[in-house]
Coordinates of C-alpha atoms and ligand atoms in Angstrom, one line a residue:
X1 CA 21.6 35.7 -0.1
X2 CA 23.0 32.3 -1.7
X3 CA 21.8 29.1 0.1
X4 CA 23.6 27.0 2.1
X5 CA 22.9 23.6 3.5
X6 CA 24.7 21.1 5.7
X7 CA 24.4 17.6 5.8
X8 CA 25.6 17.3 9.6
X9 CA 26.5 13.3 10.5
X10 CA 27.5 12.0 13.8
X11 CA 29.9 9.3 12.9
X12 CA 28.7 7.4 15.2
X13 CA 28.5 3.9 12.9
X14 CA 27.7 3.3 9.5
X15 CA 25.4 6.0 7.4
X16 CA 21.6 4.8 7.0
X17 CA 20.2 4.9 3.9
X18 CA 17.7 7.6 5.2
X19 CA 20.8 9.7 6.3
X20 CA 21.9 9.2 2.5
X21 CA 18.4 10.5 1.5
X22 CA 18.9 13.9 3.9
X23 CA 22.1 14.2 2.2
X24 CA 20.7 13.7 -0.9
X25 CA 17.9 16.3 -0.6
X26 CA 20.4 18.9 1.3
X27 CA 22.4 18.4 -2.4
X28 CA 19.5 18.7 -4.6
X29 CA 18.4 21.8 -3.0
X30 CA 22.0 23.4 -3.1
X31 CA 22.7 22.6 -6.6
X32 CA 18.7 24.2 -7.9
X33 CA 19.4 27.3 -6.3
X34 CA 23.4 27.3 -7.6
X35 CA 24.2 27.4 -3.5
X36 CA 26.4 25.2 -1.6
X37 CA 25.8 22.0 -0.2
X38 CA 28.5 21.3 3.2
X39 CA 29.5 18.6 4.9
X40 CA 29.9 19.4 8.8
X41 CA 31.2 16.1 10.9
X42 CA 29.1 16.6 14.6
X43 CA 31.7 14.5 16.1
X44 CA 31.2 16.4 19.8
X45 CA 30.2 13.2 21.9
X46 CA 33.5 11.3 22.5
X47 CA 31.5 8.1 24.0
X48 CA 29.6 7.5 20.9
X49 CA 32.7 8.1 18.4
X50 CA 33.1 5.2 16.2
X51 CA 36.3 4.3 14.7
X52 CA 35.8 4.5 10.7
X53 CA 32.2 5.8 10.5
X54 CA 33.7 9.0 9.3
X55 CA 35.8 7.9 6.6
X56 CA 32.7 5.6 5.5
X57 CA 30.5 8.6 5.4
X58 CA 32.9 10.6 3.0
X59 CA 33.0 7.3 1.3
X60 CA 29.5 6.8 0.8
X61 CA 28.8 10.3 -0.3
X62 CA 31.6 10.0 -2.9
X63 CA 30.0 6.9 -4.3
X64 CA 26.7 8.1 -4.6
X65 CA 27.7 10.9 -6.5
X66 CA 27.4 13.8 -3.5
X67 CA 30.2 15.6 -3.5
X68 CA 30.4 18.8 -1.2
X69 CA 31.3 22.4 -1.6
X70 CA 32.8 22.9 1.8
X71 CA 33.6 19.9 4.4
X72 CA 36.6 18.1 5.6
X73 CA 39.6 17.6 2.7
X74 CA 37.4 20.5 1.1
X75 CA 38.6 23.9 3.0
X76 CA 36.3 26.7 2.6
X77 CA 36.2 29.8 4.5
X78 CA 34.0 28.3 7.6
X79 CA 36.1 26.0 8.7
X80 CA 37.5 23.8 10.1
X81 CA 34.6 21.7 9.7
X82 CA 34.6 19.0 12.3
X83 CA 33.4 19.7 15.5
X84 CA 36.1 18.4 17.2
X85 CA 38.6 20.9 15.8
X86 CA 35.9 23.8 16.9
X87 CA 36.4 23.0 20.4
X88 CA 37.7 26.3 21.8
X89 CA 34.8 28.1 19.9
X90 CA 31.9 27.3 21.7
X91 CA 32.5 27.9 25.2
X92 CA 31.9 31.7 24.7
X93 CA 28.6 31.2 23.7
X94 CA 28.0 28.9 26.3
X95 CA 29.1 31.8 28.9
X96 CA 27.1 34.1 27.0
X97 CA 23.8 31.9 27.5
X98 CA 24.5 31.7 31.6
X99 CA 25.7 35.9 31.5
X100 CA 22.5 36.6 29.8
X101 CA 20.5 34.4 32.3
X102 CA 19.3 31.8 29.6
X103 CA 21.3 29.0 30.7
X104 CA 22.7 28.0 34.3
X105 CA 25.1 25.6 35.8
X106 CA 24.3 22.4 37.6
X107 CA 26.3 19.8 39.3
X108 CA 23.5 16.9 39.9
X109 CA 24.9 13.5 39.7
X110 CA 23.6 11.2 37.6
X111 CA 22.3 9.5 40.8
X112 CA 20.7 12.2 41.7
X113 CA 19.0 12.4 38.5
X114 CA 17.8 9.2 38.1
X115 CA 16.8 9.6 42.0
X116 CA 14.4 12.7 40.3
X117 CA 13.2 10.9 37.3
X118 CA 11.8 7.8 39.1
X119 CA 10.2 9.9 41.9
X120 CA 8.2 11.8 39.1
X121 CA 7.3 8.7 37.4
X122 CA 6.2 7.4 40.7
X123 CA 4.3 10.2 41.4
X124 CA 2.9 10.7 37.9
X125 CA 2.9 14.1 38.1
X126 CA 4.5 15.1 34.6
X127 CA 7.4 14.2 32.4
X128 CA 10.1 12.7 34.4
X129 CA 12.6 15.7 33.4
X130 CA 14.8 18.0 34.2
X131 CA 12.7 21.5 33.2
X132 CA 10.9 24.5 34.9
X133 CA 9.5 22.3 37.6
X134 CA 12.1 20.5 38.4
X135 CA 14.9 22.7 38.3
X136 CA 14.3 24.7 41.4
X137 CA 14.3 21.0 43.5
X138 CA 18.4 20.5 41.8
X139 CA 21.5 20.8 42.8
X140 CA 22.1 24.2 40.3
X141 CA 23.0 27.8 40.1
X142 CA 19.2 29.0 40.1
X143 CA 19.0 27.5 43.8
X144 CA 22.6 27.9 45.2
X145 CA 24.5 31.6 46.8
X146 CA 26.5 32.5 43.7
X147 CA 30.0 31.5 46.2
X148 CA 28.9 28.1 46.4
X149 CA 28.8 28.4 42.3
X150 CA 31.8 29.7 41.9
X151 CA 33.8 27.6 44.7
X152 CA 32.2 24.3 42.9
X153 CA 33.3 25.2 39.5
X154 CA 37.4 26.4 40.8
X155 CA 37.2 23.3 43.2
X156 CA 37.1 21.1 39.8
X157 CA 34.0 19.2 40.6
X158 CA 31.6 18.1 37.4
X159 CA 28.9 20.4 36.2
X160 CA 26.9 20.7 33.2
X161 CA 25.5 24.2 31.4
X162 CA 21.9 24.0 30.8
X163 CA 19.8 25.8 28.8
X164 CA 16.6 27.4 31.2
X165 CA 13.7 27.2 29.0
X166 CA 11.1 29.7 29.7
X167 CA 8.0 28.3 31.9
X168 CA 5.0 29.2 29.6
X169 CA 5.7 30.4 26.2
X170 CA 4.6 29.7 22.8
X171 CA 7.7 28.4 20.6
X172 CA 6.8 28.8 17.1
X173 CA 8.9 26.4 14.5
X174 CA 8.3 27.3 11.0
X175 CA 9.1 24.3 9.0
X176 CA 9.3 24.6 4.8
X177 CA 7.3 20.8 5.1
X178 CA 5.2 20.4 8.3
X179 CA 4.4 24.4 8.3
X180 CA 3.7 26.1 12.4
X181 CA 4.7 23.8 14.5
X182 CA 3.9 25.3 18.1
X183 CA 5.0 23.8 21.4
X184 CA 4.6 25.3 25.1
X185 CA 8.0 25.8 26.5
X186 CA 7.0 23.9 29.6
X187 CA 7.0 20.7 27.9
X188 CA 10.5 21.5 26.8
X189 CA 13.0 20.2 29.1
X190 CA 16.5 21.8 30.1
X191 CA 18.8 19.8 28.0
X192 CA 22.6 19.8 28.7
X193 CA 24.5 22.5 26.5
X194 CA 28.1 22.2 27.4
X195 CA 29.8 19.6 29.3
X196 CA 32.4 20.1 32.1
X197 CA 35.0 18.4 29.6
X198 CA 35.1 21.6 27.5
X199 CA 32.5 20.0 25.0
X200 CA 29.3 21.1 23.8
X201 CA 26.6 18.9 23.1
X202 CA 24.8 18.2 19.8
X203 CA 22.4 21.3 20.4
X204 CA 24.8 24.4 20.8
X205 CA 27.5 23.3 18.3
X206 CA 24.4 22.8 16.0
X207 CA 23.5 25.8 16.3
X208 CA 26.4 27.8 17.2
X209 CA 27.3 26.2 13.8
X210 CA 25.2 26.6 11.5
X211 CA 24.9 30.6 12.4
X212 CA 28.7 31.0 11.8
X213 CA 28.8 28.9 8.9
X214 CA 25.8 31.1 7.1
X215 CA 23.4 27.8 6.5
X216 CA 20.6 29.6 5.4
X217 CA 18.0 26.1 5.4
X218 CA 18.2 23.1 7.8
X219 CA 16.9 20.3 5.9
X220 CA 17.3 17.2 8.2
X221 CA 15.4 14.2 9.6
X222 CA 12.1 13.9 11.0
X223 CA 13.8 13.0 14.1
X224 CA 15.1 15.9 14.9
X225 CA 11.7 17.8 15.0
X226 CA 11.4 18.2 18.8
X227 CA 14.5 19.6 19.1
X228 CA 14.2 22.1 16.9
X229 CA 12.0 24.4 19.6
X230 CA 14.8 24.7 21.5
X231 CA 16.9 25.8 18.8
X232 CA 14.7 28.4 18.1
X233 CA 15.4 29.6 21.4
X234 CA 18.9 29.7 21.4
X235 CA 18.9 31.5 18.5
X236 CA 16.7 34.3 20.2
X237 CA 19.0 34.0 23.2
X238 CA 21.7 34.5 21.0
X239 CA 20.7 37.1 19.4
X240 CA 20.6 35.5 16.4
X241 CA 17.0 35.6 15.2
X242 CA 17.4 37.4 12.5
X243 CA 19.7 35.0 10.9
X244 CA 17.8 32.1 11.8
X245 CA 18.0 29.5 9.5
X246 CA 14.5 28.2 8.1
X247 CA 13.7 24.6 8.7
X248 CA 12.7 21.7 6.9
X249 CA 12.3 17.8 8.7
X250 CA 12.0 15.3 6.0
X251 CA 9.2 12.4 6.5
X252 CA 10.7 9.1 8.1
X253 CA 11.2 6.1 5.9
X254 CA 9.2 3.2 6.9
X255 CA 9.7 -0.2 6.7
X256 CA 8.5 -2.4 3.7
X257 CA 5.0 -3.2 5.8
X258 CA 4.8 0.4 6.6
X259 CA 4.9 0.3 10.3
X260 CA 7.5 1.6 11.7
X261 CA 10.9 3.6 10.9
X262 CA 13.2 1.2 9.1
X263 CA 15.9 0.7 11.3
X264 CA 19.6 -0.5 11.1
X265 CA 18.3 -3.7 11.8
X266 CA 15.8 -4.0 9.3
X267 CA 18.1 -4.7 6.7
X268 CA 19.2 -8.5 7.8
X269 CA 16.0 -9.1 8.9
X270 CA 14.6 -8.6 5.9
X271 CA 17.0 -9.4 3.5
X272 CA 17.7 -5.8 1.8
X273 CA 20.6 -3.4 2.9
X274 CA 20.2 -0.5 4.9
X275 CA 23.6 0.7 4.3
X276 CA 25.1 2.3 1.4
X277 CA 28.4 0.3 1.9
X278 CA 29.0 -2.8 3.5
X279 CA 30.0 -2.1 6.6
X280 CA 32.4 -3.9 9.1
X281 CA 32.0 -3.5 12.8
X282 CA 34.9 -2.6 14.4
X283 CA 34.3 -4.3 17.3
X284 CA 32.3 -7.1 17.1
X285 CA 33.6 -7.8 13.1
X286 CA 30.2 -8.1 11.7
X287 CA 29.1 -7.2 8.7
X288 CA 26.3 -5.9 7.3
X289 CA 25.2 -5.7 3.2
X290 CA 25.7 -2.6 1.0
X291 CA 23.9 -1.2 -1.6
X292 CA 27.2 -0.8 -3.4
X293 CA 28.5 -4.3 -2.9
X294 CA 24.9 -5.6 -3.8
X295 CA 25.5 -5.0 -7.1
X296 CA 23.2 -1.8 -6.9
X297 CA 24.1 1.4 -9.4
X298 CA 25.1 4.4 -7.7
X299 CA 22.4 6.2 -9.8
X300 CA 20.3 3.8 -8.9
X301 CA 20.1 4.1 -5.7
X302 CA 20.1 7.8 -5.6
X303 CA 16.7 7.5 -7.8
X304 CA 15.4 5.1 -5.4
X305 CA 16.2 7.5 -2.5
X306 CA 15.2 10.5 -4.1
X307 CA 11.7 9.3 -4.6
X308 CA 11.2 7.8 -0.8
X309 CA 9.7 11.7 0.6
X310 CA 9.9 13.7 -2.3
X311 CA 7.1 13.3 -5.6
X312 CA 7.8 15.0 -9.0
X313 CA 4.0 15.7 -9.5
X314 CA 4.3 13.6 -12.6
X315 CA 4.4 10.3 -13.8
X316 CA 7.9 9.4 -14.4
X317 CA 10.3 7.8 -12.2
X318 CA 13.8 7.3 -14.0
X319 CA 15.6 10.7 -13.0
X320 CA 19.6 11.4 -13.9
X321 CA 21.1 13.8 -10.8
X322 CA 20.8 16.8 -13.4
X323 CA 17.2 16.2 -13.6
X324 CA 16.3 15.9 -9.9
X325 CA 18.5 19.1 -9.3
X326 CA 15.5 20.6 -11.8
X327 CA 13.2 19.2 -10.6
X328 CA 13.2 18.8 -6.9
X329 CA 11.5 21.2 -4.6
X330 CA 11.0 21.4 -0.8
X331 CA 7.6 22.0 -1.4
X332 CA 7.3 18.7 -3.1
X333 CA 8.7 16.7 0.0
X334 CA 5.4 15.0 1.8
X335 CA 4.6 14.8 5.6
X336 CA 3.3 11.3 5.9
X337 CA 6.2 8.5 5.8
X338 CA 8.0 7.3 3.0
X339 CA 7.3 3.7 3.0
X340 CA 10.9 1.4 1.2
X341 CA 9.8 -1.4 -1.4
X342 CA 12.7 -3.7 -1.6
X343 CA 11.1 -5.0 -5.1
X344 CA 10.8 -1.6 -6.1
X345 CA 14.7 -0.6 -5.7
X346 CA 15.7 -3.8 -7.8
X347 CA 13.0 -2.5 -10.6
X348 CA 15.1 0.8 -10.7
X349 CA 18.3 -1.1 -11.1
X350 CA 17.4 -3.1 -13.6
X351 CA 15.8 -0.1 -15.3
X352 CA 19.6 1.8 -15.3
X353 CA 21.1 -2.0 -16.1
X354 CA 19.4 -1.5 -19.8
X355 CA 19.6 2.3 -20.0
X356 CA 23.1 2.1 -19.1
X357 CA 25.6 2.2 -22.3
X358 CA 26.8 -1.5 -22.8
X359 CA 30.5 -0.7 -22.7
X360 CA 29.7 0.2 -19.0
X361 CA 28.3 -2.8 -18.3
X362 CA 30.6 -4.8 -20.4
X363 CA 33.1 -3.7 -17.8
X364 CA 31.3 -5.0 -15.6
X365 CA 30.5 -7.8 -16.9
X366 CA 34.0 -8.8 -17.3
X367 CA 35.2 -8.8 -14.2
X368 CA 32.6 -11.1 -13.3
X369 CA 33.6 -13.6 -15.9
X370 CA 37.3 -12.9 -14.6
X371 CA 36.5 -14.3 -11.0
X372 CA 34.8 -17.4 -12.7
X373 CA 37.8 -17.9 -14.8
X374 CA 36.8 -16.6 -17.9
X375 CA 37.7 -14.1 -20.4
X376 CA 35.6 -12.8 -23.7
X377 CA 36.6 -10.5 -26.7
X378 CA 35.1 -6.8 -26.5
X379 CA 32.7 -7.6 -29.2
X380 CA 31.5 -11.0 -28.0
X381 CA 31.1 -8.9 -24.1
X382 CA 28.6 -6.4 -25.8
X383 CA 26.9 -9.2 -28.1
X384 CA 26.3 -11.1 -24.7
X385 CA 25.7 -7.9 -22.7
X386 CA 22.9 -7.0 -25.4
X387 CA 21.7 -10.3 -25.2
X388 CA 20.5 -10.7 -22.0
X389 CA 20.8 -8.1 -20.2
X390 CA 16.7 -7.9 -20.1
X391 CA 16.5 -11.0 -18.6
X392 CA 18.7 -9.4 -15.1
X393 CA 18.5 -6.4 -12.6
X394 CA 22.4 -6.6 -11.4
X395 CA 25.7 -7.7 -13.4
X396 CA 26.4 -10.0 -11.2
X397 CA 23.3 -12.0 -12.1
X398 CA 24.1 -11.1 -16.2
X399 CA 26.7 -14.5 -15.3
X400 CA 23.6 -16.9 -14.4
X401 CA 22.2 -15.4 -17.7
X402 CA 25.0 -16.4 -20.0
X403 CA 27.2 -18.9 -18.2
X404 CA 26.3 -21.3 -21.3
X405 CA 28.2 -19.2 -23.4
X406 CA 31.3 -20.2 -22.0
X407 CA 30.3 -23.6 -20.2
X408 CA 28.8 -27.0 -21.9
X409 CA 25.9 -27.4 -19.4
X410 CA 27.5 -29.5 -16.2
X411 CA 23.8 -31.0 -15.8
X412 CA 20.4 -31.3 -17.4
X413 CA 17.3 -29.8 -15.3
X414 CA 15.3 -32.9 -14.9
X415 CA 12.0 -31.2 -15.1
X416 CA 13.1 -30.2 -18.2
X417 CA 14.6 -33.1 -19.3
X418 CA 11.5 -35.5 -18.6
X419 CA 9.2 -33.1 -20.5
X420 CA 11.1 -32.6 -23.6
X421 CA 13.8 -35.3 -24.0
X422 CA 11.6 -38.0 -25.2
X423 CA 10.9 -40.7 -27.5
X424 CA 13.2 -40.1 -30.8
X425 CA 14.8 -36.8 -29.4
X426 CA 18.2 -38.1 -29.2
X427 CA 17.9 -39.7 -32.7
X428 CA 16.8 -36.2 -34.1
X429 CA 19.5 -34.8 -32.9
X430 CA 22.1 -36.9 -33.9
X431 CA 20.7 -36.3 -37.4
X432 CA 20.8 -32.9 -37.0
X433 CA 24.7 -32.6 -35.9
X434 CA 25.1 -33.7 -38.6
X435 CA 23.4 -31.6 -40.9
X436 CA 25.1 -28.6 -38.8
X437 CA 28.3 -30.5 -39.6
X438 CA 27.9 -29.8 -43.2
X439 CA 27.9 -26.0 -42.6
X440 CA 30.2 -23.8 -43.6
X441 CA 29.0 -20.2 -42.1
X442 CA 27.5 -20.6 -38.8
X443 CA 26.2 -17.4 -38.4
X444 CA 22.5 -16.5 -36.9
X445 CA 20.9 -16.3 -40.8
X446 CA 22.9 -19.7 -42.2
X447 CA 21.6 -21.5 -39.0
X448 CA 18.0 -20.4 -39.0
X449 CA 17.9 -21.2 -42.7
X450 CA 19.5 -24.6 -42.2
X451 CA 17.0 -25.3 -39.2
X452 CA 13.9 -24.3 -40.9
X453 CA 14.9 -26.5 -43.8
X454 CA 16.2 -29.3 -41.4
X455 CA 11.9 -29.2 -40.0
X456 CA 10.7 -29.3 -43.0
X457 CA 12.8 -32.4 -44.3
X458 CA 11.6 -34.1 -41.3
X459 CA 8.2 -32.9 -41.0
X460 CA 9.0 -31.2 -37.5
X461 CA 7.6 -28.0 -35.6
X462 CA 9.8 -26.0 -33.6
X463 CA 8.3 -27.5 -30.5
X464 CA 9.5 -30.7 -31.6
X465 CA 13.0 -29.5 -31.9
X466 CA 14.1 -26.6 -30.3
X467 CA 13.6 -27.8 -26.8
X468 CA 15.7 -30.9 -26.9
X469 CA 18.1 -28.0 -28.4
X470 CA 18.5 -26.1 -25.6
X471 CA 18.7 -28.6 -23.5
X472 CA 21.9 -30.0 -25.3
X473 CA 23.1 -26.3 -25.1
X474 CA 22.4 -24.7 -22.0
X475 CA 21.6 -27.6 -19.8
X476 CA 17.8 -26.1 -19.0
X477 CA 15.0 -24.3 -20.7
X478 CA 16.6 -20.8 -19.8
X479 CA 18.2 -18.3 -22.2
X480 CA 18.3 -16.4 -25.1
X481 CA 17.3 -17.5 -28.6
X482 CA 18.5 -21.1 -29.3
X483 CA 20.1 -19.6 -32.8
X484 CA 21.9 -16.7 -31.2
X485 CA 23.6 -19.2 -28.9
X486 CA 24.6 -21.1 -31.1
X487 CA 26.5 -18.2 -33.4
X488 CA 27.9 -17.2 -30.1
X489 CA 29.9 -20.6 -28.9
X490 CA 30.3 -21.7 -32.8
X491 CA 30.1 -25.2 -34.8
X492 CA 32.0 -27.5 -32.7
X493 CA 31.2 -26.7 -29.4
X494 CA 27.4 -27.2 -30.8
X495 CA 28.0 -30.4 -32.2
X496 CA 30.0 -31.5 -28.9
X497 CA 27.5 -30.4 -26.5
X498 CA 24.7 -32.4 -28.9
X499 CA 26.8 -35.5 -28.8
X500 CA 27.5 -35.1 -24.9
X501 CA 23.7 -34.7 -24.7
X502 CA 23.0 -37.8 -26.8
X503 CA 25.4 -40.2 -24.6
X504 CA 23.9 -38.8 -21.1
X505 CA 20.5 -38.4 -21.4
X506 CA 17.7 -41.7 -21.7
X507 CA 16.8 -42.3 -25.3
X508 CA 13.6 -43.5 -24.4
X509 CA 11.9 -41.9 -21.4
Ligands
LIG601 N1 24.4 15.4 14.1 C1 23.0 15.3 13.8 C2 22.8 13.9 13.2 O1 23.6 13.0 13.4 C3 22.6 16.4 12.9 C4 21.1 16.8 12.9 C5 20.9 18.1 12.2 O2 21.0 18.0 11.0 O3 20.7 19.1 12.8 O4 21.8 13.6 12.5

């Protein structure tokens, strides 16, 4: 039987980086055992349907490299494959939970919940719920004549369908990660299966779902856990045991201090995004960071990802999507939490910003210099790109890195200038523009030689010189070789930015 997986999002708002990490793993898994990885939009609660989330999850998959087999604007032979176009599909099954005894109408209103709730919390006598205790106390077809049932339902009035869990049972989950989870039924409560609108909730069309789509392994979030009892039991009262999918819940990821799931939230306070994209609120027009528009590689961040649950067994970290899909096994995934270091994910993008070929980042790199006004040859790009690329973790930041290749320094760091402008600097350098004006080449070999020969004549180390050289260049003590710039922004502009350092800083200090 080939594997299937799903990756199942409610687009209820913007995708969480941990819902990029289930999506991730559902992939990986696929792709290893040459299966098919879909993409099923659970878009069954009209009140939480956010305007955009959808086509940001497509998005946000597409970017990180995820594409799917099967999934909306990819037809395949289960679909459709939003919830919302299944809508005449699940009511059946519904009907064929409450003919089969398994599931039952009610018609309490939400008063008369709440009404339930806070008496049992008064009381203290169990979990303020609606389940094999309380049921038999409700306003529902286990304690109302069948006429009153039917004349309810024809009369229009409100009623849910609700699964009737069993009153003392053993549910057994196997997950692929956790391994037997058992739970007594009774602590299971009678959650809402099908709504009087004609919807079903999250928990049938799951289900229902995934059994006519063939997924043959539910890999999903921690969080869905204590739900997946209950699924369990509508696939036995479905008669679909036999086909059950096998579960696996992937470990939460924690916060940077490691307490606590890192939530939407997290990411202002803390100054990292949480999102794969930037994301706009529709309603309120806020907007939070991306991972994209932080400057952050795609393959980046799918290393990063792929790392927060799952191990390798081995020491490396760097891992192209073909080698995960090699390497990556359920049974590798750990229990405990996956705790996000913020310093960490820059370490892996600056890792793919120097593995990366140099005409990609030269692209980049040139469309930053375009927004600053500035343009560069291919050649002088990659010389610059090579340069100092070390020295960054993100393109963007290859601009504060080399902005003195096309800019005489606007300033001179003070620090700087008070340590190493001093005393007969400026007079030094005036002698040697002028030496550099006798040059003819002014290429990285003529200058060295003309600067070691320069010390020599005047008895100087390079900690007498070069300093109050970079300085006149770049403005501060930052950057590449000294020589290198030079060669890069040629004679003149030297000698200008010498002179310009001459007239504005102190000779004497
Ligand atoms: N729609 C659920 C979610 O938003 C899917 C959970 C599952 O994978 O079963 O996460």
């Amino acid at each position: 039987m080939s594997v299937r997986v799903r990756f199942a999002p409610s687009p209820t708002g913007p995708l969480h980086m941990g819902g990029v990490r289930t999506a991730l793993y559902n992939y990986l898994f696929a792709k290893k055992h040459k299966g098919s990885f879909l993409l099923r939009i659970e878009d069954t609660d009209q009140t939480r349907y956010i305007p955009g989330a959808e086509a940001y999850i497509m998005d946000a998959l597409t970017w990180c490299g995820l594409p799917w087999d099967e999934g909306p604007g990819k037809d395949g032979p289960y679909g459709p494959y939003r919830q919302s176009e299944r809508k005449a599909l699940y009511k059946q099954y519904a009907m064929q939970l409450v003919d089969g005894g398994n599931a039952y109408y009610a018609f309490d209103t939400p008063e008369e919940l709440d009404e339930m709730r806070k008496r049992i919390e008064k009381e203290k006598s169990g979990n303020p719920q609606y389940d094999c205790r309380t049921r038999g106390e409700m306003k529902n077809s286990l304690t109302m004549p069948e006429t009153e049932v039917k004349q309810r339902i024809e009369s229009g009035e409100p009623f849910v369908i609700r699964v009737k869990t069993p009153e003392d049972e053993e549910v057994v989950v196997n997950d692929l990660i956790r391994g037997t989870v058992r739970v007594n039924s009774h602590l299971l409560d009678d959650k809402v299966l099908f709504k009087s609108d004609g919807m079903p909730t999250y928990h049938l069309a799951n289900v229902v779902d995934d059994y006519l789509m063939k997924i043959t392994h539910v890999i999903r979030g921690e969080e869905w856990l204590p739900s997946a009892p209950l699924h369990v039991l509508l696939y036995r009262y479905l008669g679909w045991s036999d086909n059950m999918p096998a579960f696996a819940h992937l470990p939460l990821l924690l916060k940077p201090d490691g307490h606590g799931k890192l939530s939407k939230r997290d990411g202002d306070r803390l100054g990292f995004p949480v999102f794969p994209l930037q994301w706009t609120d529709p309603e309120s027009g806020s907007i939070s960071r991306g991972y994209r528009e932080d400057g952050y590689f795609p393959e980046a961040f799918i290393n990063i990802l792929a790392l927060l649950g799952w191990n390798p067994g081995t020491e490396q970290e760097l891992f192209s999507m073909q080698e995960l899909i090699d390497t990556f096994s359920l049974e590798r995934v750990g229990k405990a939490g996956a705790r996000f270091d913020p310093d960490k994910a820059r370490w892996f993008n600056h890792q793919y910003l120097q593995k990366k070929p140099v005409t990609d980042i030269a692209d980049g790199f040139e469309k930053v210099l375009k927004d600053k006004g500035h343009h560069a040859d291919r050649e002088t790009l990659h010389q610059i790109v090579a340069l100092v690329r070390e020295r960054a973790d993100f393109i963007h930041e290859l601009w504060e890195q080399s902005d003195f290749f096309f800019e005489a320094p606007h300033d001179y760091e003070p620090g700087f200038v008070k340590k190493k402008w001093k005393g007969d600097t400026s007079a030094l350098m005036r002698k040697l523009a002028r030496t550099l004006e006798t040059m003819e080449q002014f290429d990285v070999n003529s200058i060295d030689r003309v600067i070691q020969s320069f010390m020599e004549e005047n008895a100087l180390n390079p900690g007498k010189l070069m300093p109050g050289l970079r300085l006149a260049l770049v403005g501060a003590g930052r950057g590449p070789d000294v020589k290198e710039i030079m060669a890069m922004i040629g004679k003149k502009e030297v000698i200008d930015r010498i002179e310009k350092a001459v007239d504005t800083l102190p000779d004497e200090s």
